[in-house]
Tab-separated table of C-alpha atoms in Angstrom:
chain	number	residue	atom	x	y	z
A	1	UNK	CA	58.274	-115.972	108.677
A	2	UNK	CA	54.309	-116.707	109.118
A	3	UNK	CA	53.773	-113.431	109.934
A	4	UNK	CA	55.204	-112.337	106.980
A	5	UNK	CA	54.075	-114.545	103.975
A	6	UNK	CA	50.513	-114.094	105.801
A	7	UNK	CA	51.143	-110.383	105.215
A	8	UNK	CA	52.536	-110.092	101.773
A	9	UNK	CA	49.769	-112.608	100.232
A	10	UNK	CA	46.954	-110.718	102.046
A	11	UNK	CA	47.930	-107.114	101.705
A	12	UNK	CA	50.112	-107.812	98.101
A	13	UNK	CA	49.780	-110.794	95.912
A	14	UNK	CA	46.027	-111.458	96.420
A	15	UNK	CA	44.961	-107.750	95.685
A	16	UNK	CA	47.630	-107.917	92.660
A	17	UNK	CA	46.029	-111.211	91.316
A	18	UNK	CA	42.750	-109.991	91.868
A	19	UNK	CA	43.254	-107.104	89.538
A	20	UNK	CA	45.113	-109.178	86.865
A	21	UNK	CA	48.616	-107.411	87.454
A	22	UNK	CA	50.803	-110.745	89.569
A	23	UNK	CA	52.930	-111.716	86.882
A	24	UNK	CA	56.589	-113.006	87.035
A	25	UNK	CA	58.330	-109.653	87.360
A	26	UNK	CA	56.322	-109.430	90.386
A	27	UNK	CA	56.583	-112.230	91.949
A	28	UNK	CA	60.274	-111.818	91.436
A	29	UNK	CA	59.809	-108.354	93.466
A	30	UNK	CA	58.081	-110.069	95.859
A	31	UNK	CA	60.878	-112.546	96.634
A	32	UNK	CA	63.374	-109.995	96.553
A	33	UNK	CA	61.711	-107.645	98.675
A	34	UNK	CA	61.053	-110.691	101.279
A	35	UNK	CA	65.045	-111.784	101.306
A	36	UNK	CA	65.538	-107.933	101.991
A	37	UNK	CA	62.966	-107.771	104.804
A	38	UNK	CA	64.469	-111.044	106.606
A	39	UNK	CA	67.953	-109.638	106.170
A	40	UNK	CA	66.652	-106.273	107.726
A	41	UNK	CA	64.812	-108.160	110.861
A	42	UNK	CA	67.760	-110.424	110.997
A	43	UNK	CA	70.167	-107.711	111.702
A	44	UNK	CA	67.250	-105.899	114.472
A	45	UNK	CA	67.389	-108.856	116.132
A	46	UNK	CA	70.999	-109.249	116.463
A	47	UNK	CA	71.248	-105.735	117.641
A	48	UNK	CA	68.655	-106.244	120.035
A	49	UNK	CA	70.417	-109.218	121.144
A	50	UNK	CA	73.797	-107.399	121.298
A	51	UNK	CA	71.992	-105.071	123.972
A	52	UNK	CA	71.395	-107.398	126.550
A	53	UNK	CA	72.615	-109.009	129.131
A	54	UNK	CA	74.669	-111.733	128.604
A	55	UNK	CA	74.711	-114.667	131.114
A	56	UNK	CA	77.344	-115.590	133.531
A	57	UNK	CA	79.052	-118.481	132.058
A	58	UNK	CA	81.523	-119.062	135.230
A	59	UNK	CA	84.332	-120.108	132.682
A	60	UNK	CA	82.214	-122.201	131.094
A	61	UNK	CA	82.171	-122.214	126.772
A	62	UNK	CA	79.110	-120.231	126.111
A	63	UNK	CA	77.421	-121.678	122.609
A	64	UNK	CA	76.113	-118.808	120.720
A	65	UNK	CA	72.191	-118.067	121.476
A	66	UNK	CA	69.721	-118.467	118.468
A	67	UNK	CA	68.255	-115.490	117.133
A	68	UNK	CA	64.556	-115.847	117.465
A	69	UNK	CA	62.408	-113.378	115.217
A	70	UNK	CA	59.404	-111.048	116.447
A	71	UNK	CA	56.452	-109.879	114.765
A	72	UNK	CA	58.296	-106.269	115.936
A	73	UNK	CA	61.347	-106.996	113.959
A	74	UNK	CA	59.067	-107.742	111.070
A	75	UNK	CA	57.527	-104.379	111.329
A	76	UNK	CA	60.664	-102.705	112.399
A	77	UNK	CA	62.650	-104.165	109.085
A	78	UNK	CA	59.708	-103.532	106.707
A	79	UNK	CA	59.348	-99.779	107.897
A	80	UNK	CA	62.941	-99.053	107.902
A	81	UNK	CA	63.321	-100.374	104.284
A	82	UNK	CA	59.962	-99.816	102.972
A	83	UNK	CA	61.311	-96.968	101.051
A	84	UNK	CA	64.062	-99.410	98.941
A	85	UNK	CA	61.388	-102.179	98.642
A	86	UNK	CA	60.300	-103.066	95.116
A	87	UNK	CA	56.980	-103.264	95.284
A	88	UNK	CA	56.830	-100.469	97.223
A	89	UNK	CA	56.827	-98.616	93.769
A	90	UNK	CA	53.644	-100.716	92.949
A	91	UNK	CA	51.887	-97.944	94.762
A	92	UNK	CA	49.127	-100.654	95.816
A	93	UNK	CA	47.865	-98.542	98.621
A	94	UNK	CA	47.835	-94.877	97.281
A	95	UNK	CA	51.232	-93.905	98.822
């Protein structure tokens, strides 16, 4: 979550306030966009999960694993939805 809020404020909000354009619109894209990126890294990591191993449990009740969220997943969600992403329309960086 660090990773990302670090990411959106340095590379989105701060060069959108700097040039007078963060208003509530955007910031409404921005939360948006950020609920779609967990729910994108969120469903990496569960597929990632899904891949491995799972542990012997011996007939033991096996409690469900947290998921735990990489910096990958991050960059793995935003670039498979950067396309659908709000503020991706902003065309901050030229694209």
């Amino acid at each position: 979550m660090h990773f990302l809020i670090i990411n959106l404020h340095q590379l989105v909000a701060l060069p959108l306030s700097m040039a007078g354009m963060l208003n509530t619109e955007v910031v409404h894209q921005l939360r948006a966009d950020s609920e779609s990126i967990f729910s994108e890294a969120i469903r990496i990591s569960k597929k990632k999960h899904e891949v491995r191993e799972k542990p012997q449990t011996y007939g033991l009740d096996h409690q469900e694993v947290s998921l735990t969220l990489t910096g990958g997943d991050m960059i793995k969600a935003v670039a498979n939805i950067y396309d659908d992403l709000k503020l991706s329309q902003i065309k901050l960086w030229g694209g």
